[in-house]
Short mmCIF file of C-alpha atoms in Angstrom, two decimals:
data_model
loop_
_atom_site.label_atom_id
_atom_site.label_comp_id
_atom_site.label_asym_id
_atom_site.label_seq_id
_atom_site.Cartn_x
_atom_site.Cartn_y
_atom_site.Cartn_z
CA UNK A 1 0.00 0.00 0.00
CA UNK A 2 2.59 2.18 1.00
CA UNK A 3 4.69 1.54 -2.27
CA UNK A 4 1.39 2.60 -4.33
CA UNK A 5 0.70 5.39 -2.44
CA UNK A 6 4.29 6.66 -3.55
CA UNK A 7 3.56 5.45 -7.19
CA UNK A 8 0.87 8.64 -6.31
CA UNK A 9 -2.17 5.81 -6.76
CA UNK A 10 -5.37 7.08 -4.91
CA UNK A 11 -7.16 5.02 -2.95
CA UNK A 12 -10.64 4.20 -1.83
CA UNK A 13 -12.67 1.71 -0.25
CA UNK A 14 -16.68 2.61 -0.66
CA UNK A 15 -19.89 1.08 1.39
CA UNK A 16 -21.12 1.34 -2.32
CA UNK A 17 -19.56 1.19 -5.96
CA UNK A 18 -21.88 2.76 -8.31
CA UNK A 19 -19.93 1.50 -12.12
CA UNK A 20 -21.56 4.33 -13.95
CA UNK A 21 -19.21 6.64 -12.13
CA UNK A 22 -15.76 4.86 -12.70
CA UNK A 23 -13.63 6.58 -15.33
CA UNK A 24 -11.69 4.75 -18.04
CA UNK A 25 -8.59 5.20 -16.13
CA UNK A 26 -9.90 4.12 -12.91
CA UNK A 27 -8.78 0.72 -11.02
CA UNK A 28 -11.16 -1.78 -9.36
CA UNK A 29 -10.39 -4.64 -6.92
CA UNK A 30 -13.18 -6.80 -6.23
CA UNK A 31 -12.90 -9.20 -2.88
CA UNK A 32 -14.57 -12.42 -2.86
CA UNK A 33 -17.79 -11.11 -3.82
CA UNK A 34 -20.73 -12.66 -2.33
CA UNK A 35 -23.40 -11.38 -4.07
CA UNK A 36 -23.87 -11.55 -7.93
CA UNK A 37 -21.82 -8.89 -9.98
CA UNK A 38 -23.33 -6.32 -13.04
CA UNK A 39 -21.57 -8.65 -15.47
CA UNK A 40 -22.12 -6.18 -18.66
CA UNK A 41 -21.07 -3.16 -16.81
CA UNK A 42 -18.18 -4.47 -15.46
CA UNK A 43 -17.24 -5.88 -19.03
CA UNK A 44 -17.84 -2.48 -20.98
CA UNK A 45 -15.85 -0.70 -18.04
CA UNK A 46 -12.73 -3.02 -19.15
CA UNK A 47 -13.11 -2.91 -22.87
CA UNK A 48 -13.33 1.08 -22.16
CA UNK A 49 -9.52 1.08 -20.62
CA UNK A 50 -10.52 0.22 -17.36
CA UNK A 51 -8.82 -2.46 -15.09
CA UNK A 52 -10.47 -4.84 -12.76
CA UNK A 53 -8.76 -7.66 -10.61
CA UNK A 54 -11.31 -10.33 -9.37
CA UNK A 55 -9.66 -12.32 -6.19
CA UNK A 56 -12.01 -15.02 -5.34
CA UNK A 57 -11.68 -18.71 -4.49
CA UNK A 58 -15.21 -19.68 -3.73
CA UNK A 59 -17.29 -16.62 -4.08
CA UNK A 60 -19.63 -15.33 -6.92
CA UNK A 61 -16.98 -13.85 -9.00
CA UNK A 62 -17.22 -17.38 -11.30
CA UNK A 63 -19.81 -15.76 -13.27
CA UNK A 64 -17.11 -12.84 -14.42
CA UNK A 65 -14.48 -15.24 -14.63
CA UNK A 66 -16.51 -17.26 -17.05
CA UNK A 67 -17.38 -14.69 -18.98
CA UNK A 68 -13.28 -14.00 -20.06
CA UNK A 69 -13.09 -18.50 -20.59
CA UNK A 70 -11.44 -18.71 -17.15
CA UNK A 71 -12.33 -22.51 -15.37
CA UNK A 72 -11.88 -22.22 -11.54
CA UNK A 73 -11.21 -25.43 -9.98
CA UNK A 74 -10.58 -26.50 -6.17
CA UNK A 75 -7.15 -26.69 -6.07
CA UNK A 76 -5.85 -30.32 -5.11
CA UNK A 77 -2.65 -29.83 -3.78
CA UNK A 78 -0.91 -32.96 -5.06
CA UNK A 79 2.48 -32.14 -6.24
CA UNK A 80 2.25 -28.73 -5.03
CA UNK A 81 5.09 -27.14 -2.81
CA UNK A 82 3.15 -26.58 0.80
CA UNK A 83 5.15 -24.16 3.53
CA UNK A 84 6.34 -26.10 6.27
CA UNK A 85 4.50 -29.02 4.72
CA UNK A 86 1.29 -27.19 5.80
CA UNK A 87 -1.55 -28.85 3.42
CA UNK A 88 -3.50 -25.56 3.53
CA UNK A 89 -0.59 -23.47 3.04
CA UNK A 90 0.05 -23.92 -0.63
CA UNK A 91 2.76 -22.04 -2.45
CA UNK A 92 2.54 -20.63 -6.01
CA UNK A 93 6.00 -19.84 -7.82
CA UNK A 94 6.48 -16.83 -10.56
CA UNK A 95 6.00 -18.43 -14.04
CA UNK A 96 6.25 -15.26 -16.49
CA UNK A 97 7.78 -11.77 -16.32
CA UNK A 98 5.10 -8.86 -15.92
CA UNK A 99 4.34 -6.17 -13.14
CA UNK A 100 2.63 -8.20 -11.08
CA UNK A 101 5.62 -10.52 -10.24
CA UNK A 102 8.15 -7.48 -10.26
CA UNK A 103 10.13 -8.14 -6.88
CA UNK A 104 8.25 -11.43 -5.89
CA UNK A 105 9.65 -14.68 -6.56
CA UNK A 106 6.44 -16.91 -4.64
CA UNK A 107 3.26 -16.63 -3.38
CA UNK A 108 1.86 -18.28 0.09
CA UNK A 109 -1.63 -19.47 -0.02
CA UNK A 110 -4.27 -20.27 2.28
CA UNK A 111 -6.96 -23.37 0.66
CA UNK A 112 -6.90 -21.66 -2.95
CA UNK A 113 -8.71 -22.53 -5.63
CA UNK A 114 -6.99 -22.46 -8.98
CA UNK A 115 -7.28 -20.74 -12.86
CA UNK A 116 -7.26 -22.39 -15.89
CA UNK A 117 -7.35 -20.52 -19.62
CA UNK A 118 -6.63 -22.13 -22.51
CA UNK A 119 -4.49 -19.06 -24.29
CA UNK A 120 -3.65 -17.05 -21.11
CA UNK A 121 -0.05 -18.23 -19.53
CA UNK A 122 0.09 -17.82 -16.22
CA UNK A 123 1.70 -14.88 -13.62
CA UNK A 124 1.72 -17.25 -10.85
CA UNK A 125 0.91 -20.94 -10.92
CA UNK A 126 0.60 -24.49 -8.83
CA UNK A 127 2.33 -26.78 -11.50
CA UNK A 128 -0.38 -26.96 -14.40
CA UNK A 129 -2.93 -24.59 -12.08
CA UNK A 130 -2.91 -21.09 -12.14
CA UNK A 131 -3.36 -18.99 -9.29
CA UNK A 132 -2.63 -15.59 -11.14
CA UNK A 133 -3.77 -14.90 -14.43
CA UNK A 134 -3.68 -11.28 -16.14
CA UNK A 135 -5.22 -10.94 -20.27
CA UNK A 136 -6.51 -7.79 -21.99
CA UNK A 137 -10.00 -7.16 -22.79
CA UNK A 138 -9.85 -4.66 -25.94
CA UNK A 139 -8.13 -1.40 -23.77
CA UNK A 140 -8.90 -2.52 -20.82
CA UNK A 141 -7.20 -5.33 -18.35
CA UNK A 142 -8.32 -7.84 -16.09
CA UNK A 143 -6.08 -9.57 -13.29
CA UNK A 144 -7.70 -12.65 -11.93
CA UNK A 145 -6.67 -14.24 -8.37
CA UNK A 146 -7.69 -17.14 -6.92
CA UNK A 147 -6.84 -16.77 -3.72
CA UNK A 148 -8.01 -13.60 -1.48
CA UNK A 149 -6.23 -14.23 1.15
CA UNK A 150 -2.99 -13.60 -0.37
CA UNK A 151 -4.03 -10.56 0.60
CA UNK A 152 -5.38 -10.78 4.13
CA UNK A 153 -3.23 -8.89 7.15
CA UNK A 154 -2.22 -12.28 8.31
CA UNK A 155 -0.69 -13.10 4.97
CA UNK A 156 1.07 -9.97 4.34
CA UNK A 157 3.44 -11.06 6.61
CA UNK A 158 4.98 -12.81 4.13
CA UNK A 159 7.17 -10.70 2.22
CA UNK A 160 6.49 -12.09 -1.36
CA UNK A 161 2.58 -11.42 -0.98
CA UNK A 162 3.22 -8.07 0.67
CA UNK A 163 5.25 -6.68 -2.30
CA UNK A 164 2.25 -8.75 -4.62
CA UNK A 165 0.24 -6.60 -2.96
CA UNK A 166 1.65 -3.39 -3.48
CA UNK A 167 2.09 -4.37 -7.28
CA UNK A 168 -1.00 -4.97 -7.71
CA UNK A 169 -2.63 -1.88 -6.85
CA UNK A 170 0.13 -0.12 -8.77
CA UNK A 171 -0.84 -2.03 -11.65
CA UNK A 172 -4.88 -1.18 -10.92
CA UNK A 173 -3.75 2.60 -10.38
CA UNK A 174 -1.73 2.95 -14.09
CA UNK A 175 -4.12 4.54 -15.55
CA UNK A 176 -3.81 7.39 -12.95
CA UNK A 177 -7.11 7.62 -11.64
CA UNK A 178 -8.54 6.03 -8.45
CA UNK A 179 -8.37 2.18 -7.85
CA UNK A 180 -11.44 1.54 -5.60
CA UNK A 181 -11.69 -1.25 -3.37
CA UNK A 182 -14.99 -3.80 -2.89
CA UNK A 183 -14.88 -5.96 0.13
CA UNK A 184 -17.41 -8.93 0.05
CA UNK A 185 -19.81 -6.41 1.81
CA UNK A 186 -19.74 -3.34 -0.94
CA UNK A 187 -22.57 -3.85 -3.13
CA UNK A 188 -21.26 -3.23 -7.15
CA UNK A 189 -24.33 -1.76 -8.97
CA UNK A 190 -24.96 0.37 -11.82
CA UNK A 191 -24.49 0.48 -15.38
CA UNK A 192 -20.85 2.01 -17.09
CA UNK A 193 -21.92 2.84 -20.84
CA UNK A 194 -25.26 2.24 -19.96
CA UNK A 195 -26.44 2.77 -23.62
CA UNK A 196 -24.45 0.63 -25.42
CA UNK A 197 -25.30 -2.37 -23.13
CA UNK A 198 -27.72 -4.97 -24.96
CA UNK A 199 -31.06 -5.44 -23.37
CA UNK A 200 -30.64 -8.97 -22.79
CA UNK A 201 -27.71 -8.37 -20.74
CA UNK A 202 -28.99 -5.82 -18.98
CA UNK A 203 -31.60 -8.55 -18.07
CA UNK A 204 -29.08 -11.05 -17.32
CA UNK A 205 -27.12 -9.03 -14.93
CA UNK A 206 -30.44 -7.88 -13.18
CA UNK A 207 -31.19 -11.62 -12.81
CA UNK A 208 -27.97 -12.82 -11.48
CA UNK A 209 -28.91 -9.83 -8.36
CA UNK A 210 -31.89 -11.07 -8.04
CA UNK A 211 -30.67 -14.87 -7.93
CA UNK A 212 -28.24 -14.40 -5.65
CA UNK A 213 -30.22 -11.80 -3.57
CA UNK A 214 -30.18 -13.22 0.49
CA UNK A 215 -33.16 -11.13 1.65
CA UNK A 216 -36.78 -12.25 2.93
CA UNK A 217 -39.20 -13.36 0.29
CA UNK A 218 -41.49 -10.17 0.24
CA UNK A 219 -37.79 -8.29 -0.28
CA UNK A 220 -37.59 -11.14 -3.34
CA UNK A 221 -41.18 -10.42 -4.65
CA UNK A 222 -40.68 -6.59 -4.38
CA UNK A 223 -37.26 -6.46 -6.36
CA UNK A 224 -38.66 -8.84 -8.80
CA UNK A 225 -41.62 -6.42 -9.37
CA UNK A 226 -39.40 -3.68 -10.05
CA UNK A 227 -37.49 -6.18 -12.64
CA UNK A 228 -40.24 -7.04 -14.72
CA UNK A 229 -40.42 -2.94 -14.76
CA UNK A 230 -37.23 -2.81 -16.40
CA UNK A 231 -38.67 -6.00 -18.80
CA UNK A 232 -41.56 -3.94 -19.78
CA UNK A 233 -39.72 -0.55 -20.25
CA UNK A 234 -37.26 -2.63 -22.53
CA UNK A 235 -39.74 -4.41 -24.29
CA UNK A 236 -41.83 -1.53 -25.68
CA UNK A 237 -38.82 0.39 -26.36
CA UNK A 238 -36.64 -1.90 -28.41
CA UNK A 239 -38.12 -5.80 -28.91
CA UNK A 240 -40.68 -6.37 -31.26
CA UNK A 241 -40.80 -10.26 -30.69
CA UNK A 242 -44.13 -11.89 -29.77
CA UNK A 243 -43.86 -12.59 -25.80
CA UNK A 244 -46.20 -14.75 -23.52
CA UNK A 245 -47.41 -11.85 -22.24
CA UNK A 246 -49.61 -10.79 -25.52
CA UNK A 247 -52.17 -13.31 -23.95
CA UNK A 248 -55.59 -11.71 -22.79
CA UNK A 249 -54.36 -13.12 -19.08
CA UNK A 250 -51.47 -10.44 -19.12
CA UNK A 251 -53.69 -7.58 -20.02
CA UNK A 252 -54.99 -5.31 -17.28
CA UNK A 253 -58.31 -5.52 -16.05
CA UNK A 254 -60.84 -2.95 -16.98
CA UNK A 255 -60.82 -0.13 -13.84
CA UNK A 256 -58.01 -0.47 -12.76
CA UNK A 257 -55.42 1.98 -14.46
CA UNK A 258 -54.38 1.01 -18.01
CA UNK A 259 -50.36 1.38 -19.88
CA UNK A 260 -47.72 0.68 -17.73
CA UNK A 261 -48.92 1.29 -14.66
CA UNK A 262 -51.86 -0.73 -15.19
CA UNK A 263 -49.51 -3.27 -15.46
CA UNK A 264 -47.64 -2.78 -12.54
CA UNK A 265 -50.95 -2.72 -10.68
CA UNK A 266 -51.60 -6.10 -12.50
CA UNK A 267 -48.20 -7.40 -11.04
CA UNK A 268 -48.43 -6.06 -7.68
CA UNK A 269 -51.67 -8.42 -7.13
CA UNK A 270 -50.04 -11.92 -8.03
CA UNK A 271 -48.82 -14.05 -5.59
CA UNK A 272 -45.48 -14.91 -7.03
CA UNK A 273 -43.44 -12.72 -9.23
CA UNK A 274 -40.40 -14.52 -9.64
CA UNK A 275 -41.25 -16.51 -12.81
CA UNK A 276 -41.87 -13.38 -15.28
CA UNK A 277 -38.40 -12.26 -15.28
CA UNK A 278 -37.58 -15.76 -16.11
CA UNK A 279 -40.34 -15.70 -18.73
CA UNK A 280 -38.95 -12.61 -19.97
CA UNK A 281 -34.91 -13.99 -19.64
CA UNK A 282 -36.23 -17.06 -21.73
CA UNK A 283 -37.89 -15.62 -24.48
CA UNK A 284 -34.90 -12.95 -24.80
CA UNK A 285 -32.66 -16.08 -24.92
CA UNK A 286 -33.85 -17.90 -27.76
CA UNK A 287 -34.17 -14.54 -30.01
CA UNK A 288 -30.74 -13.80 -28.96
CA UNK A 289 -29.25 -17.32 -29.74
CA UNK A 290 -31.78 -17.27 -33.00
CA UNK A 291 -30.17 -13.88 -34.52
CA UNK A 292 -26.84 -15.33 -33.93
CA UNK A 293 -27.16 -18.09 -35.45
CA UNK A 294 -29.09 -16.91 -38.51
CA UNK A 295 -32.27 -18.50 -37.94
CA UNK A 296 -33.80 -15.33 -36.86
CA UNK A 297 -35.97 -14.24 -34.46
CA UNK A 298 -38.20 -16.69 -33.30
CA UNK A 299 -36.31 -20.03 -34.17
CA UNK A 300 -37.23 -23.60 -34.33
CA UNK A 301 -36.43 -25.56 -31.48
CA UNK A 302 -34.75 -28.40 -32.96
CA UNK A 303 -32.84 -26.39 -35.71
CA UNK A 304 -31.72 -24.30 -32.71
CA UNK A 305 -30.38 -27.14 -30.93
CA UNK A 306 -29.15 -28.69 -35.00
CA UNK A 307 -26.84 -25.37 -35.58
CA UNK A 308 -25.74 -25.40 -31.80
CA UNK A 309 -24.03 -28.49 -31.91
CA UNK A 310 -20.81 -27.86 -33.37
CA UNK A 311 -20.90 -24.95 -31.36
CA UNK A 312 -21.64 -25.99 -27.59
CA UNK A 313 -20.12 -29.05 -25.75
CA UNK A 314 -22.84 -32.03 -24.45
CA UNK A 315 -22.90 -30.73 -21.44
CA UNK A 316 -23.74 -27.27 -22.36
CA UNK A 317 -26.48 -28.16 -25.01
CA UNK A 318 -27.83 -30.55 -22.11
CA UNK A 319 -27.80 -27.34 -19.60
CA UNK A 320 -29.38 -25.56 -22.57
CA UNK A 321 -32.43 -27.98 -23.09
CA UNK A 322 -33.44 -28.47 -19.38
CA UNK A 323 -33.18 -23.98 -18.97
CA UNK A 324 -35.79 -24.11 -22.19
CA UNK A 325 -37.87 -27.01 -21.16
CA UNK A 326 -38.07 -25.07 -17.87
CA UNK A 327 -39.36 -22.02 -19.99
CA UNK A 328 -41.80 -23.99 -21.24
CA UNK A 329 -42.92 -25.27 -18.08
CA UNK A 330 -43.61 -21.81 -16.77
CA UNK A 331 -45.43 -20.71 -20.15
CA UNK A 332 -47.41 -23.29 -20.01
CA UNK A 333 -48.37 -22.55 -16.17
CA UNK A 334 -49.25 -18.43 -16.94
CA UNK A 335 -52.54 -19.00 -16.92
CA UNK A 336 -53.12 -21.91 -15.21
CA UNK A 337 -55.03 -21.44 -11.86
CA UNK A 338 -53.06 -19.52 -9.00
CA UNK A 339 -50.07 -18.61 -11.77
CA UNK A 340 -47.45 -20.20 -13.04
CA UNK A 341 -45.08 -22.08 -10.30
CA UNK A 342 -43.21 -20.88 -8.26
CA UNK A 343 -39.56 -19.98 -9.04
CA UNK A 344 -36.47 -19.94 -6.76
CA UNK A 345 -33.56 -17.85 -6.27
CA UNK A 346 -30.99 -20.95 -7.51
CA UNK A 347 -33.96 -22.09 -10.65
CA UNK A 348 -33.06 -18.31 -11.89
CA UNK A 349 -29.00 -18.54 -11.48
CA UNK A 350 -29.53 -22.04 -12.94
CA UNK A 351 -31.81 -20.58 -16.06
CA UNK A 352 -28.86 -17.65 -16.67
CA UNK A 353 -25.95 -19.81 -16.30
CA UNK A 354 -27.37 -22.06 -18.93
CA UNK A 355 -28.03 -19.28 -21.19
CA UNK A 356 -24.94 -17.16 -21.13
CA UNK A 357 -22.92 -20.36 -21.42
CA UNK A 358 -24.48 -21.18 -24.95
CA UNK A 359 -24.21 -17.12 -25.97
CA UNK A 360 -20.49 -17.74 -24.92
CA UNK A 361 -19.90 -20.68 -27.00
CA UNK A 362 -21.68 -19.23 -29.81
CA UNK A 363 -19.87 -15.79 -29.62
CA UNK A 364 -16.95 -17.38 -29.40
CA UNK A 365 -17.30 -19.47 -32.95
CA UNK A 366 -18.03 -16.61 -34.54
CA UNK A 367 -15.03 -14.89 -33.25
#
């Protein structure tokens, strides 16, 4: 810290990090989030110039990491060098020159997990694992860590992950504006570039909040009201594809207010919000994968699943399927009596992960 501080970095550590105000040339440290990150923001932040580094083992940062390729695995810790022969204690040796390892020969680590990238060579690295892995995204650059607590007080006495430390916020503060710090309790929100981000991603990342929200279900049923909101506001402003919620069920009752808040009003009164954003998440899905894969946008199910298969591994199509047949499940439910069924907090992650895994794998053959 104190090295950075003489590199003239500024520092700051917020209750609250809103990404619409971060600067190109800002810095951002992210500590074993535990709640789910704005995945679009953080990515048009980076390809802007700006520079994140995600240290998680076990937290929600998997979701970012994903995004970028990155596997994280439990590290093993067979054939690893341990200090003191200390099984949790695992030590990662410098594999490549770059800022990061200036001055710092090993790392000590406390139960890591570890990286894996097929093109990215690692900074830092357990034999074949990674713990430290640094790539560009367009201007920007990310730094990935898979252990936080390299950078704990307790750890910082050792004096290879002390002057890791102090690189690393150098290296977050090159751009000479402010590298701010998120502990797992600052809450990441916001939207950098707001208007170039996608609809459906704005949906995603609003989804993976709401997924891996811990608050009391009325909390739940209140945020996920405001979420279908943002689903309507999108929808009449930009999608022209036919929804489930054309049906005469969706349409507000006679009396009682009419246009959007009429809608609202219609919302407020159902017992269980939770499965519209999905609704809406789904629907977005298939025109999204449709469009990219030149089907358009209301595809076929089976050619859908015919052009993805050179294009998503078994396990991903499989993923795929059950997240659409689950979809179905709820469009078939809309207007059955007392709503469709009830949808949980992990059925939403689950519906999202499956989705931006096969919008992954089919960006990334037509990269």
């Amino acid at each position: 810290v104190a090295r950075a501080g003489e590199q003239g970095v500024r520092l700051d550590t917020p209750a609250e990090i809103e990404v619409a105000s971060l600067d190109r040339s800002d810095g951002l440290l992210l500590l074993h989030p535990v709640r789910g990150l704005p995945l679009a923001s953080l990515a048009a932040f980076l390809r802007s110039g700006g520079r994140v580094a995600l240290a998680d083992d076990f937290g929600e940062g998997e979701a970012l990491l994903s995004l970028y390729g990155i596997r994280r695995e439990r590290a093993e810790g067979e054939g690893i060098a341990r200090l003191r022969g200390n099984p949790r204690l695992l030590v990662a040796t410098a594999s490549s020159r770059h800022p990061l390892a200036e001055g710092v020969s090993s790392l000590v680590t406390n139960h890591p997990a570890e990286l894996r990238h097929p093109a990215l060579d690692p900074v830092f690295a357990f034999g074949d694992g990674a713990l430290v892995l640094t790539g560009a995204v367009e201007q920007g650059r990310l730094v990935a860590l898979s252990d936080p607590s390299v950078l704990i007080n307790n750890m910082q006495r050792f004096k290879g992950n002390a002057r890791f430390a102090a690189n690393l916020l150098a290296y977050l503060g090159e751009g000479g504006g402010r590298v701010l710090i998120a502990t797992p309790t600052t809450r990441v929100r916001g939207r950098f570039g707001e208007r170039g981000v996608p609809p459906l991603d704005q949906l995603r990342d609003a989804l993976g909040e709401l997924a891996g929200a811990e608050a009391p279900p009325l909390a739940l049923r209140l945020f996920a009201l405001v979420l279908f909101a943002l689903c309507l506001v999108v929808a009449v402003s930009s999608l022209s594809l036919t929804t489930p919620y054309d049906g005469a069920a969706m349409r507000t009752p006679r009396g009682k207010g009419g246009g959007f808040g009429g809608r609202l009003a219609f919302f407020a009164r159902r017992r269980e919000h939770l499965a519209h954003p999905a609704l809406r998440y789904g629907v977005e899905l298939e025109r999204s994968l449709g469009e990219a894969l030149g089907l358009g946008a209301a595809p076929a199910r089976g050619a859908l699943f015919t052009a993805l298969e050179d294009r998503l591994d078994p396990g991903d199509r499989a993923a795929l399927g059950r997240a659409l047949a689950f979809v179905d499940t709820l469009r078939r439910g809309l207007n059955a009596p007392g709503g469709p069924p009830r949808v949980s907090g992990r059925e939403l992650r689950r519906l999202r992960d499956a989705g931006e895994a096969a919008r992954r794998g089919v960006r990334a053959r037509r990269d």
